[in-house]
Short mmCIF file of C-alpha atoms and ligand atoms in Angstrom, two decimals:
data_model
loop_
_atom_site.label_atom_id
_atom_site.label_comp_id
_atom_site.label_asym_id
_atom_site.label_seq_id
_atom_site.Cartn_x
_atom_site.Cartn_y
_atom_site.Cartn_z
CA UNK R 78 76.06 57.37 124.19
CA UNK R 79 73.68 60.50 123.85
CA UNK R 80 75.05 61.74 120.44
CA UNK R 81 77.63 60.92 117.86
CA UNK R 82 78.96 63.65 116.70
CA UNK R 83 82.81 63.16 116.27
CA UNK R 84 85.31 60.33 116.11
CA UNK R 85 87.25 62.09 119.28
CA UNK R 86 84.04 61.40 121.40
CA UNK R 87 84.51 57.46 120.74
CA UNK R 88 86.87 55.56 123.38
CA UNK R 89 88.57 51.99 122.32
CA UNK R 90 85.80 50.06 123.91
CA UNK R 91 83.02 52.05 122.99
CA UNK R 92 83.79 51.32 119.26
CA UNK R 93 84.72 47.85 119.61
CA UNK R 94 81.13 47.69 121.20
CA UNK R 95 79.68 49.22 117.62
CA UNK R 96 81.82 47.13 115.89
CA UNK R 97 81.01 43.83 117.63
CA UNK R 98 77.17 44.92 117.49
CA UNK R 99 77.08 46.01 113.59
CA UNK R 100 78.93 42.36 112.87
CA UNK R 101 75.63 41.16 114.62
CA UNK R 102 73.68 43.43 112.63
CA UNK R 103 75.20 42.43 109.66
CA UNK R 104 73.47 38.76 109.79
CA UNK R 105 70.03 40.60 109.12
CA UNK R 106 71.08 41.50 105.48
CA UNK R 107 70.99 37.69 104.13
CA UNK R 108 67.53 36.85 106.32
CA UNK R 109 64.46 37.06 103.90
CA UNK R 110 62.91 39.13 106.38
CA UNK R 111 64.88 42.00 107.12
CA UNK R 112 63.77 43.32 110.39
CA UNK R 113 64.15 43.62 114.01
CA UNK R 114 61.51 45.17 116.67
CA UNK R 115 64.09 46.98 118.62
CA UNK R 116 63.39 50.46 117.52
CA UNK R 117 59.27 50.59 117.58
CA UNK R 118 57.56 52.94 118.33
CA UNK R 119 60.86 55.34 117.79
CA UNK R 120 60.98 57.98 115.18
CA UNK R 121 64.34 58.97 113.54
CA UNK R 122 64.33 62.29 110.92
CA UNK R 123 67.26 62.43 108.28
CA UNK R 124 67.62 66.34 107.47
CA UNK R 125 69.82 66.55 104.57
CA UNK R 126 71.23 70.06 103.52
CA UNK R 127 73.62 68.13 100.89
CA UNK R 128 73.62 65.77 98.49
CA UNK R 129 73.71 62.30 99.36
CA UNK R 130 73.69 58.91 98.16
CA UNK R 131 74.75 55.68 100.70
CA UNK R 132 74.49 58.13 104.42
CA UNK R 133 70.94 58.69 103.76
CA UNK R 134 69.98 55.63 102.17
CA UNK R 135 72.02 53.29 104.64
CA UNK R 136 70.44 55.45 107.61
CA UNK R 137 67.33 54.94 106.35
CA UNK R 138 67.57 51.17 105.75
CA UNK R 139 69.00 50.58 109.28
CA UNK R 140 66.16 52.58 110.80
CA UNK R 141 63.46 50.72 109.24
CA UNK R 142 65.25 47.05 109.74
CA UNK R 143 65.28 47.89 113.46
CA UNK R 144 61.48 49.24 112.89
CA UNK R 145 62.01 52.59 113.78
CA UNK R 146 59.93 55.04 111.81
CA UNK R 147 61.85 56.98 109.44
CA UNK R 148 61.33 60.30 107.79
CA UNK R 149 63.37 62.21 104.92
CA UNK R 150 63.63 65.70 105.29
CA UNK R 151 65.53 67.61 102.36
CA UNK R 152 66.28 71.11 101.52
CA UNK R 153 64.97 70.56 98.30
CA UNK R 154 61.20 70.49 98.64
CA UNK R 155 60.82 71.70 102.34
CA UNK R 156 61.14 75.55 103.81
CA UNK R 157 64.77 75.39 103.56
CA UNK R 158 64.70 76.55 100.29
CA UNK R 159 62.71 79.24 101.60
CA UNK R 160 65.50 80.71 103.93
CA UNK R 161 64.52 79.38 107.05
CA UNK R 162 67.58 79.22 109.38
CA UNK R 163 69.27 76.06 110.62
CA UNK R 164 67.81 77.07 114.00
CA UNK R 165 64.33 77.02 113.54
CA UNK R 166 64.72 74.11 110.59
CA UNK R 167 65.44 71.75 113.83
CA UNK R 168 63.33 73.42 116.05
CA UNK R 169 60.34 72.61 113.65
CA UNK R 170 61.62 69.06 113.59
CA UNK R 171 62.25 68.11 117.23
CA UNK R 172 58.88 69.63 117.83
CA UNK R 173 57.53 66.88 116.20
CA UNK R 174 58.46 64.77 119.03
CA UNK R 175 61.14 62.79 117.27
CA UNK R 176 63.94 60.86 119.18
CA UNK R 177 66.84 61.35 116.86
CA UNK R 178 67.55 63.91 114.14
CA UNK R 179 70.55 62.28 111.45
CA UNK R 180 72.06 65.90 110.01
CA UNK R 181 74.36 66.20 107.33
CA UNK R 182 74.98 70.07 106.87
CA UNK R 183 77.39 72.02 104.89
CA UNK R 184 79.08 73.95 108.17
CA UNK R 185 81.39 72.27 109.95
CA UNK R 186 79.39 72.02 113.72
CA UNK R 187 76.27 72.01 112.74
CA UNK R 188 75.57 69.18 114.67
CA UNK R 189 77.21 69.72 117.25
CA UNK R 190 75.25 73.05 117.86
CA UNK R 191 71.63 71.27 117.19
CA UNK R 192 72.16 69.07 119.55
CA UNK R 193 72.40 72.29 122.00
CA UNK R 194 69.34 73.45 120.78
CA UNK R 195 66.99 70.41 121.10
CA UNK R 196 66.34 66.67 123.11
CA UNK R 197 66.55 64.84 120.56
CA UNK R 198 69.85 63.05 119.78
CA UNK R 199 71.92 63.78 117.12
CA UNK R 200 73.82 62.60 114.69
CA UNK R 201 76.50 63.76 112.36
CA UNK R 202 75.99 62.76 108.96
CA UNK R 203 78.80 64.87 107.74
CA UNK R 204 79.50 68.54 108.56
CA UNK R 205 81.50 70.38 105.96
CA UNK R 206 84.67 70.06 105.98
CA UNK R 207 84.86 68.70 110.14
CA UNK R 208 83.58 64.98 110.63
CA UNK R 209 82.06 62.26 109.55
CA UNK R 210 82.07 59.61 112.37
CA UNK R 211 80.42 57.03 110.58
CA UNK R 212 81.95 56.93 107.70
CA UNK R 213 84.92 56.29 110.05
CA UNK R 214 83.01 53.12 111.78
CA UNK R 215 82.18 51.42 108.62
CA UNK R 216 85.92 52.18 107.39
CA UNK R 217 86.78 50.32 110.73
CA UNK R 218 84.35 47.66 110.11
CA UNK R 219 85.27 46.93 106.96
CA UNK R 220 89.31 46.96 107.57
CA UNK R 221 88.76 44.82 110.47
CA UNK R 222 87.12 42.10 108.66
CA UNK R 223 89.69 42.32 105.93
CA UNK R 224 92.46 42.13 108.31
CA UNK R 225 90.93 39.16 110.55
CA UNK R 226 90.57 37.27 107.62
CA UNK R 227 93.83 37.47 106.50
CA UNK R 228 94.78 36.73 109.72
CA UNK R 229 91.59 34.80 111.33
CA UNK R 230 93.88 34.67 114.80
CA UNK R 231 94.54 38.01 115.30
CA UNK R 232 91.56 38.89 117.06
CA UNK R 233 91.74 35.96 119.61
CA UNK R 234 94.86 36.21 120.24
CA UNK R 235 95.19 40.01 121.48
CA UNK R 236 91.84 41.24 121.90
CA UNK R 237 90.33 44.21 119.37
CA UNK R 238 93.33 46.71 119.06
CA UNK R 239 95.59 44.08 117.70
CA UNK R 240 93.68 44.37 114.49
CA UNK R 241 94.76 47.23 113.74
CA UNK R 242 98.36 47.63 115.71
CA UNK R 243 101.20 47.06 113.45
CA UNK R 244 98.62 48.05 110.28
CA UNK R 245 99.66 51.33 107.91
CA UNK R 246 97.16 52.86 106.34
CA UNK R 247 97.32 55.85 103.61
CA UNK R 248 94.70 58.08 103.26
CA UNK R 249 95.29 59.89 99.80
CA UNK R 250 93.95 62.82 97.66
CA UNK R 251 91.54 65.95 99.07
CA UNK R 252 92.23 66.16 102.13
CA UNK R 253 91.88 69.49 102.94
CA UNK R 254 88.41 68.93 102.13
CA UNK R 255 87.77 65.96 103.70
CA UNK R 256 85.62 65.01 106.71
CA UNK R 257 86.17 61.54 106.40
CA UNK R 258 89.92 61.81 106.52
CA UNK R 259 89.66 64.08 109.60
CA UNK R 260 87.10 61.19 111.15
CA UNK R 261 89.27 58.56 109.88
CA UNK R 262 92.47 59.92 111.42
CA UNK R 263 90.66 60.25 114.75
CA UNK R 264 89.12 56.84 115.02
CA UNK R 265 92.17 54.79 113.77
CA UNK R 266 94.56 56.37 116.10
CA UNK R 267 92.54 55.39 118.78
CA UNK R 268 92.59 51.82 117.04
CA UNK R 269 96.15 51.54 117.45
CA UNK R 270 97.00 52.12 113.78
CA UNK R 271 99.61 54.27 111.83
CA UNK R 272 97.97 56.67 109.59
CA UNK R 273 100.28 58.60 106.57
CA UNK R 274 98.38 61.14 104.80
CA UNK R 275 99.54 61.52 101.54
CA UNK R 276 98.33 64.86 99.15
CA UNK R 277 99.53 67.83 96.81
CA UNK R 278 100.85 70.38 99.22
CA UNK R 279 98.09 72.22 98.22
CA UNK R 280 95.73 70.27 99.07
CA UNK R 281 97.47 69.24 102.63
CA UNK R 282 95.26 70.93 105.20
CA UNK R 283 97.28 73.51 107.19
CA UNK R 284 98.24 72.61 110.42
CA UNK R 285 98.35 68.37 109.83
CA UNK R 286 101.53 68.56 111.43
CA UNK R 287 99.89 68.80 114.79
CA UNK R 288 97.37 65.76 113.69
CA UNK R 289 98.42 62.62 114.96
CA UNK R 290 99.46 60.94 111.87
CA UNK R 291 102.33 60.86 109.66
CA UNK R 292 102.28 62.89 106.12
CA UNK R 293 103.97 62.91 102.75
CA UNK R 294 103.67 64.40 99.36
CA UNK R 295 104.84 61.71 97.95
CA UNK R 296 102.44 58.66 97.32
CA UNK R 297 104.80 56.48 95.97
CA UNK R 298 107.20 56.04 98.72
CA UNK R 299 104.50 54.49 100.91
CA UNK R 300 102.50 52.42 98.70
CA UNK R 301 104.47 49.82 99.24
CA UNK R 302 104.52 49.96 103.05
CA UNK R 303 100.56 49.68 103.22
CA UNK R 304 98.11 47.74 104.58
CA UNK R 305 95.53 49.38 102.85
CA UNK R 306 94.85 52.57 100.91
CA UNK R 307 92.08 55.04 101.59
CA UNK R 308 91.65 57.00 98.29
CA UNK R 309 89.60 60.18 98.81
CA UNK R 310 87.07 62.40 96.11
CA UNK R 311 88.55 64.82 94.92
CA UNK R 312 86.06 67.56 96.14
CA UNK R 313 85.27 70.02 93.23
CA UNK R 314 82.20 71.41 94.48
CA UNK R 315 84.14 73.04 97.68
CA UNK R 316 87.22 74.31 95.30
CA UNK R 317 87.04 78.10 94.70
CA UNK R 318 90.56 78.10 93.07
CA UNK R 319 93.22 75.98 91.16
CA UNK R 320 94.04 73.25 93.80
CA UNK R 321 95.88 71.34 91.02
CA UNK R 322 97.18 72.27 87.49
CA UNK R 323 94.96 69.81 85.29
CA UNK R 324 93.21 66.90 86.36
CA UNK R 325 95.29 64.69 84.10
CA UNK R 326 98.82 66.07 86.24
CA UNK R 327 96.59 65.27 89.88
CA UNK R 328 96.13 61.71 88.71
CA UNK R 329 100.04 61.19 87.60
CA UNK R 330 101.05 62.13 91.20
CA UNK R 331 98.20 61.05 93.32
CA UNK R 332 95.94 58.67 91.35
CA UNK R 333 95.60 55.30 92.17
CA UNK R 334 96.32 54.36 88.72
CA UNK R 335 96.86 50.30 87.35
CA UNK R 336 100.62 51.02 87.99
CA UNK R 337 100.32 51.86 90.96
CA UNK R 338 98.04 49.13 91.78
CA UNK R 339 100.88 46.62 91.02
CA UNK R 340 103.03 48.80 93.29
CA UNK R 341 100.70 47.94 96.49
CA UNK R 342 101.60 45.06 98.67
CA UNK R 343 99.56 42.08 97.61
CA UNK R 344 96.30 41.45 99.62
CA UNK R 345 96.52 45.41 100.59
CA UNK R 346 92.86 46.86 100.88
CA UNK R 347 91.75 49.18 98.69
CA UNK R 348 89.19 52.29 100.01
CA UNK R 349 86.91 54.96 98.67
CA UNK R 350 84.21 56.34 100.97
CA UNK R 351 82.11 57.45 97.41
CA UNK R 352 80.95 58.96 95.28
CA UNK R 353 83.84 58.01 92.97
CA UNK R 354 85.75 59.87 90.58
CA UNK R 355 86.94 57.26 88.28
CA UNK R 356 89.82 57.98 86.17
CA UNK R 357 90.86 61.06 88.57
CA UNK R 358 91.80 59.99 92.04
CA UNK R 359 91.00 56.07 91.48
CA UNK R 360 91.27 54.12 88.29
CA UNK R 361 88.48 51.44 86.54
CA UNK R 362 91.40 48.72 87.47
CA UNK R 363 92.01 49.76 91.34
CA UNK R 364 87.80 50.52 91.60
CA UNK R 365 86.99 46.70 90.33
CA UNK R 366 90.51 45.14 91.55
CA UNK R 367 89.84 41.99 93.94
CA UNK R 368 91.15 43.80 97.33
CA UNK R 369 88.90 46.67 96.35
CA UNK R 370 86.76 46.88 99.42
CA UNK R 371 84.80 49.64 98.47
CA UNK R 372 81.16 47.94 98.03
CA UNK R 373 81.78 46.25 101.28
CA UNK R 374 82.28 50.31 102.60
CA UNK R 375 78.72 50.32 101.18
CA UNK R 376 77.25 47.38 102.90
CA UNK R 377 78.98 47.69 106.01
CA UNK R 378 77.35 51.18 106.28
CA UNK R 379 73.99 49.73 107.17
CA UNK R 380 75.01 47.64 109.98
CA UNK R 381 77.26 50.45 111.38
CA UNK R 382 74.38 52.27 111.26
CA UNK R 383 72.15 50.10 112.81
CA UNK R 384 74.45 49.87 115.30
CA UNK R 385 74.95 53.08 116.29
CA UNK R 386 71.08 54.03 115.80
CA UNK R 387 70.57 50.81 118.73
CA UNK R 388 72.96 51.67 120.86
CA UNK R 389 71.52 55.62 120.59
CA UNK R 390 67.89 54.85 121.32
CA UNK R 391 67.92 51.28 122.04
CA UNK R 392 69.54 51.52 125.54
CA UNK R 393 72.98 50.67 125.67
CA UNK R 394 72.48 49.04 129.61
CA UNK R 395 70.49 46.14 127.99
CA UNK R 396 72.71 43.20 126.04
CA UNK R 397 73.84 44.97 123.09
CA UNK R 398 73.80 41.63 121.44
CA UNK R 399 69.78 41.52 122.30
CA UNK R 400 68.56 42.37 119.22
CA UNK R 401 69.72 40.09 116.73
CA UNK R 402 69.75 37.00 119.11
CA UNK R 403 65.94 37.96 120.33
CA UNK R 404 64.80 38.31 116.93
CA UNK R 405 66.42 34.66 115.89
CA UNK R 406 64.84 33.05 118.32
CA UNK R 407 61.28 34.46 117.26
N1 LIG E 683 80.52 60.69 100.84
C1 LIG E 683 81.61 61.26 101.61
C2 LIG E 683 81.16 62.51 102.32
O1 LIG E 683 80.00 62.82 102.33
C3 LIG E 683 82.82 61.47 100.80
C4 LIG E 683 82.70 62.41 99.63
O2 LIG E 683 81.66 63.04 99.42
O3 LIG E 683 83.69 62.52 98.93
O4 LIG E 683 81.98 63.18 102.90
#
């Protein structure tokens, strides 16, 4: 894998590889010493042109647990702010000599067009209103261990797809908005599962007839069928008009409210990629319920992103399981 800059790019085995490898990574979060040697000597930039909280953290984390060098590169504080273009912002970065620029950018493609420009590889942190591929993986990541331990055969029995064949999940609220829906749709069809989007028709994005998922305005006619529920921010800060007619009327049709809650099927998994609007799109009671996986979402983002930073710059030909195993052995 050069770059990761879209769900579509991923085939079925190449994500049950980053899957299989981030469950390995995930061991190195309970060691007292939190760090592998697979990425010395390396050198990984985040540029952030928005606001973030777990992506750059959790990329930052992963990079130094795999001993990468890691540098944070904001538009607050650098020339950015002085109108330098997106052009010559990575330019200026790769000719630093790094190996892999993490972007998060408000235009959708941004990415996709630095990694045209430069080396380096690249990868999408989130692009406007397109994709957010890892968000997608740690979604996966997370499901899949929710579903396999409901069901600690499933795996075994019909090899990775099985997890999620047969499994419904809802993804509810902005989605016109929303890169994570978009990434979410992508990778979980290639999982094998069915996907119902479920928002106010004015917040449906045009054209999600042609997507390859099911959709409804109508949330409660498919609680009940779920396996889990992806609950999505409402997005305020890209809203230039009334979406909605009061926040209070969004959350009585498309709130995961504590009625609603009781409405789920028991044991189905609850989702929010974050930053949480509590009391709009999710309630206190869904937010803290016990299926809520959402801090899972938040851990599981640092061994998807190890994973996917290892199997970047690591070189996929050796073991991918070489890290972790290497370093236990030490
Ligand atoms: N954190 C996610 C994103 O960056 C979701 C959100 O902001 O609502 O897209």
């Amino acid at each position: 894998m050069r770059h990761l800059l879209s769900a579509a790019d991923l085939s079925l085995s190449e994500i049950t590889e980053i899957l299989d490898l981030a469950e390995e990574m995930s061991t190195v979060q309970d060691r007292p010493v939190k760090k592998l040697p697979a990425l010395r000597g390396r050198t990984v930039v985040n540029l952030f042109f928005e606001d973030s909280t777990r992506t750059r953290s959790s990329f930052e984390i992963a990079g130094k647990w795999l001993s990468a060098d890691v540098i944070n590169v904001s538009a607050k504080g650098s020339s950015m702010s002085k109108g330098e273009s997106l052009r010559d912002t990575v330019l200026t970065v790769a000719a630093m000599g790094v190996d892999a620029l993490v972007i998060r950018h408000h235009a959708s493609g941004a990415p996709w067009q630095a990694s045209h420009w430069i080396d380096a590889h690249v990868l999408n942190a989130g692009d406007g209103t397109h994709e957010h591929p890892t968000q997608a993986l740690l979604d996966a990541f997370t499901l899949r261990r929710h579903f396999r331990s409901a069901d600690p055969s499933s795996a075994e029995r019909n090899g990775q797809a099985s997890d999620f064949t047969g499994k419904t999940i809802a993804i509810v609220g902005d989605l016109t908005h929303s890169r994570v829906a978009r990434s979410n749709v992508l990778l979980l069809q290639t999982l094998g599962a069915e996907v119902v989007l479920v928002a106010p028709p004015t917040l449906m994005p045009s054209g999600v007839d042609s997507w390859p998922a099911a959709n409804t305005t109508d949330f409660d006619e498919v609680l009940g069928a779920c396996d889990a529920v992806m609950m999505l921010r409402v997005q305020r800060e890209r809203m230039s008009g009334g979406y909605f007619p009061s926040a209070r009327e969004y959350t009585i049709g498309y709130g995961l409210t504590r009625a609603r809650l009781g409405a789920l099927r028991p044991g189905a998994a609850i989702c929010h990629p974050g930053p949480m609007n509590r009391g709009l799109e999710i309630s206190a009671d869904a937010a803290d319920a016990a299926n809520s996986l959402i801090l899972d979402q938040v851990a599981a983002g640092v061994s998807i992103r190890m994973s996917v930073l290892y199997q970047i710059l690591g070189g996929a030909e050796e073991s991918v399981a070489s890290p972790v195993r290497e370093a236990a052995v030490r």
